[in-house]
Structures are given as C-alpha cells and as structure tokens.
Tab-separated table of C-alpha atoms and ligand atoms in Angstrom:
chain	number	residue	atom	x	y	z
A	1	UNK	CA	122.232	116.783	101.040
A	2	UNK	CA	120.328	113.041	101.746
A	3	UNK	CA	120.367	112.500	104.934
A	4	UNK	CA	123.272	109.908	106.107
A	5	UNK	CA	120.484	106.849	107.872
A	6	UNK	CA	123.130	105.039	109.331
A	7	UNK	CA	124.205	108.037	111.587
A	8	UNK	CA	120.576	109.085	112.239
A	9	UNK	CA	119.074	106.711	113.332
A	10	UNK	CA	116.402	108.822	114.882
A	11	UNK	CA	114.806	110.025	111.370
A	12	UNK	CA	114.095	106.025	111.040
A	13	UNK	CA	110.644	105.630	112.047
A	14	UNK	CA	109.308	101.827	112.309
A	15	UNK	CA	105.100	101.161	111.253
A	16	UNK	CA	104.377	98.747	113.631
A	17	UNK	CA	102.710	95.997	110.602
A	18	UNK	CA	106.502	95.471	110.004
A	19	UNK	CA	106.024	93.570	113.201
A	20	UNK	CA	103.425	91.460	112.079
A	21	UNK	CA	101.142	92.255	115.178
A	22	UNK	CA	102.822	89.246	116.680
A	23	UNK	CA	102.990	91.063	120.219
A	24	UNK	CA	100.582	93.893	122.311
A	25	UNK	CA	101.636	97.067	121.362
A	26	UNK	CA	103.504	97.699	124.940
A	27	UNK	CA	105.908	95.270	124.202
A	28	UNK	CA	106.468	96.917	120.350
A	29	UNK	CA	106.818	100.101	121.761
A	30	UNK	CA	109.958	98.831	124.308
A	31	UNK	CA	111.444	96.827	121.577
A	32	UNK	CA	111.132	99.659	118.837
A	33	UNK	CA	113.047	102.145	121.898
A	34	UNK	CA	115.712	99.573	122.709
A	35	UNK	CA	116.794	99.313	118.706
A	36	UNK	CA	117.323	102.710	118.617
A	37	UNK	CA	114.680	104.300	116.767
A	38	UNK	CA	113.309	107.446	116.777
A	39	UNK	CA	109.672	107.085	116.007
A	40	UNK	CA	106.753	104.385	115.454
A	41	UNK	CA	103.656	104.497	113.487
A	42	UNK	CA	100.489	102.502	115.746
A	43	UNK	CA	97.767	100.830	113.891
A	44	UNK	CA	94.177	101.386	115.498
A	45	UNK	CA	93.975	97.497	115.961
A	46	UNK	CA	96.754	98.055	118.538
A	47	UNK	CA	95.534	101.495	120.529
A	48	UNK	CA	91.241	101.222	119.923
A	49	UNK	CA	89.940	99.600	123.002
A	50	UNK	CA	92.734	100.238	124.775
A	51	UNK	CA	94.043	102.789	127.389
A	52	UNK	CA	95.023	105.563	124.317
A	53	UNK	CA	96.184	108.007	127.337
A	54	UNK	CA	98.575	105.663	128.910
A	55	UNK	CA	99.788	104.595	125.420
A	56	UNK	CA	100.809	108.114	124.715
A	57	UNK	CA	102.700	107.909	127.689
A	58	UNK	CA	105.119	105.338	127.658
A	59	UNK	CA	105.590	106.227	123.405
A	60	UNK	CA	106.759	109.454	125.282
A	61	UNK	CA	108.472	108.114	128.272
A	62	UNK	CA	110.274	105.814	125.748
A	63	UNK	CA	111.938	109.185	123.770
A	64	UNK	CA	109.862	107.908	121.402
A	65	UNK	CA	107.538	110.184	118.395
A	66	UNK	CA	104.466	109.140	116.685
A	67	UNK	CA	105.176	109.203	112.823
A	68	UNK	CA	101.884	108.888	111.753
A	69	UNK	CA	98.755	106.689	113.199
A	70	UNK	CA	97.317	104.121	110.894
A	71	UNK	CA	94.943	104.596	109.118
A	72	UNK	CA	91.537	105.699	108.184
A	73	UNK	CA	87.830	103.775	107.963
A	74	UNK	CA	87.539	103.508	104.019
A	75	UNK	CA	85.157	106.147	103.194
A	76	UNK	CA	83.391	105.522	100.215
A	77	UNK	CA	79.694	103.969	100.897
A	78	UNK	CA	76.446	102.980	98.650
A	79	UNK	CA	74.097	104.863	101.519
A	80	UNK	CA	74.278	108.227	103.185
A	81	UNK	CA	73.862	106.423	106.478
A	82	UNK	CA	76.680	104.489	105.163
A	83	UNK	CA	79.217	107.542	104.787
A	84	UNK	CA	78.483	109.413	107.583
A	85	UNK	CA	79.559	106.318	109.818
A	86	UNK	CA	82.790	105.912	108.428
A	87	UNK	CA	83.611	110.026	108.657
A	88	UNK	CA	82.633	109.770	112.094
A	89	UNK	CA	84.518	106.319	112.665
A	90	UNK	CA	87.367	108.700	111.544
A	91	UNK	CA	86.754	111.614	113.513
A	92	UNK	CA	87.007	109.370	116.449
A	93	UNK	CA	90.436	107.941	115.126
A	94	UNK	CA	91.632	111.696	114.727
A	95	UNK	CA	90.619	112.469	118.271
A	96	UNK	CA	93.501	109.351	119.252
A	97	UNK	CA	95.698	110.332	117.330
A	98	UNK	CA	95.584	113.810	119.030
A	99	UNK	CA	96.027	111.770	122.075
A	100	UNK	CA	99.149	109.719	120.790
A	101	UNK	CA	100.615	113.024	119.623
A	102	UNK	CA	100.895	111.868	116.396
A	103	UNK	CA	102.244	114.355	113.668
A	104	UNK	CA	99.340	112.770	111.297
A	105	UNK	CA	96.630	110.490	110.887
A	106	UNK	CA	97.340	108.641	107.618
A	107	UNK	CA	94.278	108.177	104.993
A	108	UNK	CA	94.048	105.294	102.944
A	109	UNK	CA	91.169	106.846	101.555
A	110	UNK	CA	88.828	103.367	100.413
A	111	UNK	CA	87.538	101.897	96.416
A	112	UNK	CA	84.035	101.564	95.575
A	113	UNK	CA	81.299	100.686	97.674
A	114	UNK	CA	79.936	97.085	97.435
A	115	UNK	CA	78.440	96.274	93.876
A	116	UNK	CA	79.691	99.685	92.742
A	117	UNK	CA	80.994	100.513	89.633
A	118	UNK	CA	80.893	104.474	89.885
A	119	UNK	CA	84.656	105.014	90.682
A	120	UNK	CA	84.104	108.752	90.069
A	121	UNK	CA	81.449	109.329	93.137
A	122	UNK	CA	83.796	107.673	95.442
A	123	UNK	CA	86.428	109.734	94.996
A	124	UNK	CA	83.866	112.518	95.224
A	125	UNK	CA	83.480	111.279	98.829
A	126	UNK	CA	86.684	110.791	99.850
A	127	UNK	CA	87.138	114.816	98.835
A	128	UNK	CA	83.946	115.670	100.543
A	129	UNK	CA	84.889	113.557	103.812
A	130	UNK	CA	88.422	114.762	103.660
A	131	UNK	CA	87.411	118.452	103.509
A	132	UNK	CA	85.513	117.653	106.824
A	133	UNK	CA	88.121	115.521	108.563
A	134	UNK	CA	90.120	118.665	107.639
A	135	UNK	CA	88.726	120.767	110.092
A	136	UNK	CA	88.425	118.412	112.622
A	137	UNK	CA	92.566	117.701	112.607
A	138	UNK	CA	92.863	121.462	112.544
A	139	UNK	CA	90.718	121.458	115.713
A	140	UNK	CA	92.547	118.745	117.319
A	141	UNK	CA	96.341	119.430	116.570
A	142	UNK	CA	96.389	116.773	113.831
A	143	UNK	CA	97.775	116.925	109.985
A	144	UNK	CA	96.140	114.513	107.453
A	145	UNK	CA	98.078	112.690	105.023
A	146	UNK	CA	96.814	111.032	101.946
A	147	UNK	CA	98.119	107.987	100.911
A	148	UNK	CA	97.683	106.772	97.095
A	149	UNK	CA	98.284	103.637	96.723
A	150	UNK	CA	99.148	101.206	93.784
A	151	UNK	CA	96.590	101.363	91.076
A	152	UNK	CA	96.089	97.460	91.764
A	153	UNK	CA	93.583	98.409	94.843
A	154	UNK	CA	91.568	100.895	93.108
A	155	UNK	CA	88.731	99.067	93.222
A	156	UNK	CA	89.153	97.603	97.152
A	157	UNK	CA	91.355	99.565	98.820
A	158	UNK	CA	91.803	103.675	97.787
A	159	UNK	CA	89.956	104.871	94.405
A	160	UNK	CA	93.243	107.652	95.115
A	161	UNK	CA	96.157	106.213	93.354
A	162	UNK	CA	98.507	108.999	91.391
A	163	UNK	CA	100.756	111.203	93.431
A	164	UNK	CA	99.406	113.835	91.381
A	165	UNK	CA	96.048	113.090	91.784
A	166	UNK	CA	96.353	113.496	95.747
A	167	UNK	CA	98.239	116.823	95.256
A	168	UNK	CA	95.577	118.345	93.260
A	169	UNK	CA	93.351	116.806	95.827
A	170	UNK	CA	95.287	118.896	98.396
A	171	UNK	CA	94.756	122.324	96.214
A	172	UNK	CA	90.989	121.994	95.909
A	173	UNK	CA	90.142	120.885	99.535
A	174	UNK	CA	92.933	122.974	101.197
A	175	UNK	CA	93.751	125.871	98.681
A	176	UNK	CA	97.473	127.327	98.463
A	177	UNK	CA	99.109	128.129	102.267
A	178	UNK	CA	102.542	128.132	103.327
A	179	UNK	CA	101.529	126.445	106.379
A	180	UNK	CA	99.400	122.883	104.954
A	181	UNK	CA	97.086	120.680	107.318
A	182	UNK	CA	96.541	118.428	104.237
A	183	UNK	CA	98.850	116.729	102.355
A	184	UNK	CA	100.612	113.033	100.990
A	185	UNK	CA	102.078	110.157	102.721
A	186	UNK	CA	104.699	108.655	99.814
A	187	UNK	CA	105.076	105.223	99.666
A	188	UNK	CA	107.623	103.633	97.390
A	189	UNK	CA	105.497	100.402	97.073
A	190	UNK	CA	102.926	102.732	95.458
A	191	UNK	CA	104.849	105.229	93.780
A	192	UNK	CA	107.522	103.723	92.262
A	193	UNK	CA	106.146	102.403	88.551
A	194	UNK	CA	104.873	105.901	88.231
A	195	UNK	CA	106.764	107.773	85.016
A	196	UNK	CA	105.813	110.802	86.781
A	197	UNK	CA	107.259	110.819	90.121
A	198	UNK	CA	109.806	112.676	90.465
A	199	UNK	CA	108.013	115.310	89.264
A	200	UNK	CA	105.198	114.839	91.552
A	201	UNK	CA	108.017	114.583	94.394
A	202	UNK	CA	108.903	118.232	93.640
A	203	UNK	CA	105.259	119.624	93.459
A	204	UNK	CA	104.547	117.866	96.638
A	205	UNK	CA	107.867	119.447	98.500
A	206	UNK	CA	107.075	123.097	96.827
A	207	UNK	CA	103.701	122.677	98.065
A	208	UNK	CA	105.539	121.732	101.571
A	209	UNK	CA	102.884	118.605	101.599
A	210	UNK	CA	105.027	115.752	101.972
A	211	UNK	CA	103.542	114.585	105.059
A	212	UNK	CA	105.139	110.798	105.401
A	213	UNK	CA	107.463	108.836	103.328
A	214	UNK	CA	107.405	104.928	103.478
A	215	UNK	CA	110.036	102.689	102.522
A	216	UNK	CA	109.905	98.581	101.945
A	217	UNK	CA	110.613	97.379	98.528
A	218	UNK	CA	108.477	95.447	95.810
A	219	UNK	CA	109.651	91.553	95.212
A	220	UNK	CA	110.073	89.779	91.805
A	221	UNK	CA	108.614	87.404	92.081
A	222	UNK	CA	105.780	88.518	94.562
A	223	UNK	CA	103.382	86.391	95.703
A	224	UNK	CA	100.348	88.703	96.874
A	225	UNK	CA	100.382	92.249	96.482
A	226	UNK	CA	98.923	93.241	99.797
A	227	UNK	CA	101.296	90.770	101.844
A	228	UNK	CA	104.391	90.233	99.838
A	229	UNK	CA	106.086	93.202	100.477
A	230	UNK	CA	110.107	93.021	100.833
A	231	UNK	CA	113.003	94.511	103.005
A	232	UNK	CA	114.494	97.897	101.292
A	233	UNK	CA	117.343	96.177	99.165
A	234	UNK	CA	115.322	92.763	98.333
A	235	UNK	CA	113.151	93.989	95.260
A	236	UNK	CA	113.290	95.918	92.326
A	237	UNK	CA	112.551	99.207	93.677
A	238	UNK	CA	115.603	102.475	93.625
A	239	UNK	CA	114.544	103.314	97.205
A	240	UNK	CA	117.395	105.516	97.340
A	241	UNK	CA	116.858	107.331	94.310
A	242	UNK	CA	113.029	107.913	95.706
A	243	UNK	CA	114.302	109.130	99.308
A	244	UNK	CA	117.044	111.404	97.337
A	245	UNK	CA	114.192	113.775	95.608
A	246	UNK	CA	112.117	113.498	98.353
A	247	UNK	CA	114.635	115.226	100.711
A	248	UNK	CA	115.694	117.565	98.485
A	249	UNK	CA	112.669	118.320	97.826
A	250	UNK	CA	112.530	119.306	101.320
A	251	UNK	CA	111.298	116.396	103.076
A	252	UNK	CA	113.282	116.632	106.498
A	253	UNK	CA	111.123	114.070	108.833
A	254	UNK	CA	110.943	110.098	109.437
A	255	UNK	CA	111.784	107.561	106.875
A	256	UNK	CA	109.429	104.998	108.035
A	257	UNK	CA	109.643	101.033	106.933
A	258	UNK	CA	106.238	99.693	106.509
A	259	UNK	CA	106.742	96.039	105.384
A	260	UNK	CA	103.511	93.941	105.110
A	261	UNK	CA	105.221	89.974	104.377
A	262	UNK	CA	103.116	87.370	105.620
A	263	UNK	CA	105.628	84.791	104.373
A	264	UNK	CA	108.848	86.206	106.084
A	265	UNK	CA	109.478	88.949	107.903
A	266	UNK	CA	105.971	88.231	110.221
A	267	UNK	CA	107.254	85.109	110.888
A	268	UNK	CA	110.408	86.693	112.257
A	269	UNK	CA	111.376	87.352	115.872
A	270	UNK	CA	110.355	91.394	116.551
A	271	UNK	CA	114.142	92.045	117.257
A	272	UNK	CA	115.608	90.198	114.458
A	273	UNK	CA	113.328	92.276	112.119
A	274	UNK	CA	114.020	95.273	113.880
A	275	UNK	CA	117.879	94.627	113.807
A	276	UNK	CA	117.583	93.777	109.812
A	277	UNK	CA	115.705	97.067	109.659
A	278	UNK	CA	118.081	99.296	110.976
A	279	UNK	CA	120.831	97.759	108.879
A	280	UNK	CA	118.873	98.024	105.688
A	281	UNK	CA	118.339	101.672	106.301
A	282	UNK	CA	121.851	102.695	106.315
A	283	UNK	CA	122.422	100.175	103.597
A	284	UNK	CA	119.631	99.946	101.343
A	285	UNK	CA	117.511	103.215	101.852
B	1	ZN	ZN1	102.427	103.203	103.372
C-alpha cells in the first residue's frame, strides 16, 4: 500500500535548499515544525561554525527528525594530499551529523579533479573513500547514503550517476547483510530518464538500501539544470509512479522535497513555500 501523504504528514521531510537559505537555520527549523512536518534535512552551510549541539536540540525539542544531513566534500582529487583532505573534511561532517541525530549523511560523491579526464580513477576514489567513511558512520551511529545524480554532472558534480551503479557500489564496499550501513539516496530529478529504474528500485529495496528518497520535479522548459528545479506536479516527471515502487519496494521512511529554483520558489516567502509543499505532497507526490 503507498502511503496516503496527505494524512501523514509526518513521513514528509523538508531539505532545507527548498528554502533558498533565505533565513538562519533557527528560524527554518520553527517554521518547518509549525507546517507540520515531520523531519528536515540541514545543509553544512547552515550547522558548520555553528553551535551543532544546541542545533540538535531545538530539531529535537521541535518533535522534529533529521532526514539526512547534506552533503559530502566532493572526493575525487589530482594529489594524495588532495584526497585525504576531503575524506577527512567528511569525517568531520559525519561526526555532526552524529550530533544532529541524523539517520544519514548524504554523499554526493564529486566528478573529476581539475584538468582531469580519468573518470575511471575518480570513481575509484569515491569507492576507496567511501569504504573508509564506512567505518567511521558505523563508529559514530551514522548510515551513508549515496546519491547518483543526473548524468549531466558527471564531470562536476558526482562521476556516480546510475542507480545501479551505486547499488553495485554498495555490494563491493559493504558485501551482502540484512542489516546495511551503506546504501542510496533516490532522487527523482536524477533517476527519472533512467529505462532501468524500476528495476533498480527493487534491487535497492531487496537489498534494504534505500536510504533517502527525494522528490521535486524536472521543468520543460528548464532554464539551468542545477537551479531550475520545479514543485512535484510542475514538470514532466511521474513522481507518483517513482514513490509507488519505492514503497513497495519497502521504502517506509521520509519523502523529502529538495527543490533547488533560483527563479521561483527562493524568491518565495519560507511559509508560502512550505504551505505549497505540503499541498503538493498530498496532491502531486
Ligand atoms: Zn537529492
């Protein structure tokens, strides 16, 4: 049975970028609570520097959970000096996220190194790293959750980019276990094209690795792929169909909106969003 959003309000979780970073993350947290939500996902911008302790709190004190925390240092690097910074940049992000009580730290894993045209050594790293950061979450209480995205940032953003590709990922670094610390954060921006995905979908839920599922929906025309993202209903992607196999494949935690739009919603008052949001998920999702 899909899950019926529009009585559940709870399993909606809201990434704070929806929000456009327009306020400090105090005032997201209290305005993410009062709309009835049951979970946010932090960006490091908003907790790094900050008081992460005291941050926890009031997520808590709020009724609040942490989906996920977002997101990893991009790992590949041209120098060993290079990589070894940006693992332990992440280690230090895992070791917040343990504070924030988040149920994982997302990984947007990174493309090629500067001038770089060996796309099969980076992912090389990123398994490497990940295999590391592995035992570190185990350590610390915190799940990792690869994220593939849209082949369109291979080269920039994450040399990971199939479904399938992050699940066999999960096999080699982690092996087979009924009980996963590694596994995939779906995101129908970056899944959706894929003539494989429903299939993927069901390996991933056998596997019991879906991790996170992200919802927004992919505009025709868009205008920029990193910051054109729409509201679930708006574009041309079958959101429901996509949150359908992923609960029955067993997916039973947040449905979290992650909607990067420079050009509207960020320009949006944080409750208006937040009150489109919660209508679009019993609607649209
Ligand atoms: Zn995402």
């Amino acid at each position: 049975m899909v899950r019926d959003l529009s009585a559940d309000l709870k399993a909606c979780a809201i990434n704070t970028a929806t929000l456009g970073f327009q306020a400090p993350i105090k005032e997201v947290v209290e305005a993410v609570a009062r709309a009835g939500f049951g979970a946010l996902a932090p960006w490091r911008r908003e907790v790094e520097g900050g008081d992460v302790p005291a941050i926890a709190k009031q997520i808590r004190d709020a009724g609040l959970k942490v989906s996920g925390y977002c997101r990893s240092t991009y790992i590949p690097a041209n120098t060993r000096d290079g990589f070894r910074s940006n693992v332990e940049s992440n280690k230090r992000a895992i070791m917040d996220a343990a504070v924030l009580g988040a149920d994982t730290f997302v990984m947007v894993v990174g493309g090629l190194p500067l001038h770089s045209k060996d796309i099969a050594g980076a992912r090389q790293q990123v398994k490497d790293a990940t295999a590391e950061l592995l035992r570190h979450g185990k350590e610390l209480g915190v799940r990792l959750s690869l994220e593939p995205l849209h082949p369109v940032y291979a080269a920039e953003r994450s040399c990971l980019t199939l479904t399938a590709e992050a699940l066999d990922w999960c096999d080699e670094i982690e092996g087979g276990t009924l009980d996963p610390w590694l596994g995939v954060c779906l995101d129908v921006y970056h899944t959706w094209w894929d003539p494989n995905v429903l299939s993927s979908i069901a390996r991933a839920g056998a596997a019991r690795r879906i991790f996170n599922f992200h919802v927004c929906d992919w505009l025709v025309p868009t205008e920029d792929v990193l910051n054109d993202r729409g509201m679930m209903g708006d574009g041309v992607i079958d959101v429901k169909a996509l949150r359908a196999a992923v609960e029955a494949a067993g997916y039973r935690s947040h449905v979290e909106a992650e909607i990067f739009s420079v050009r509207n919603w960020w320009t949006r008052a944080i409750d208006e969003t937040l009150s489109i949001t919660r209508e679009r998920f019993a609607t649209a999702t």
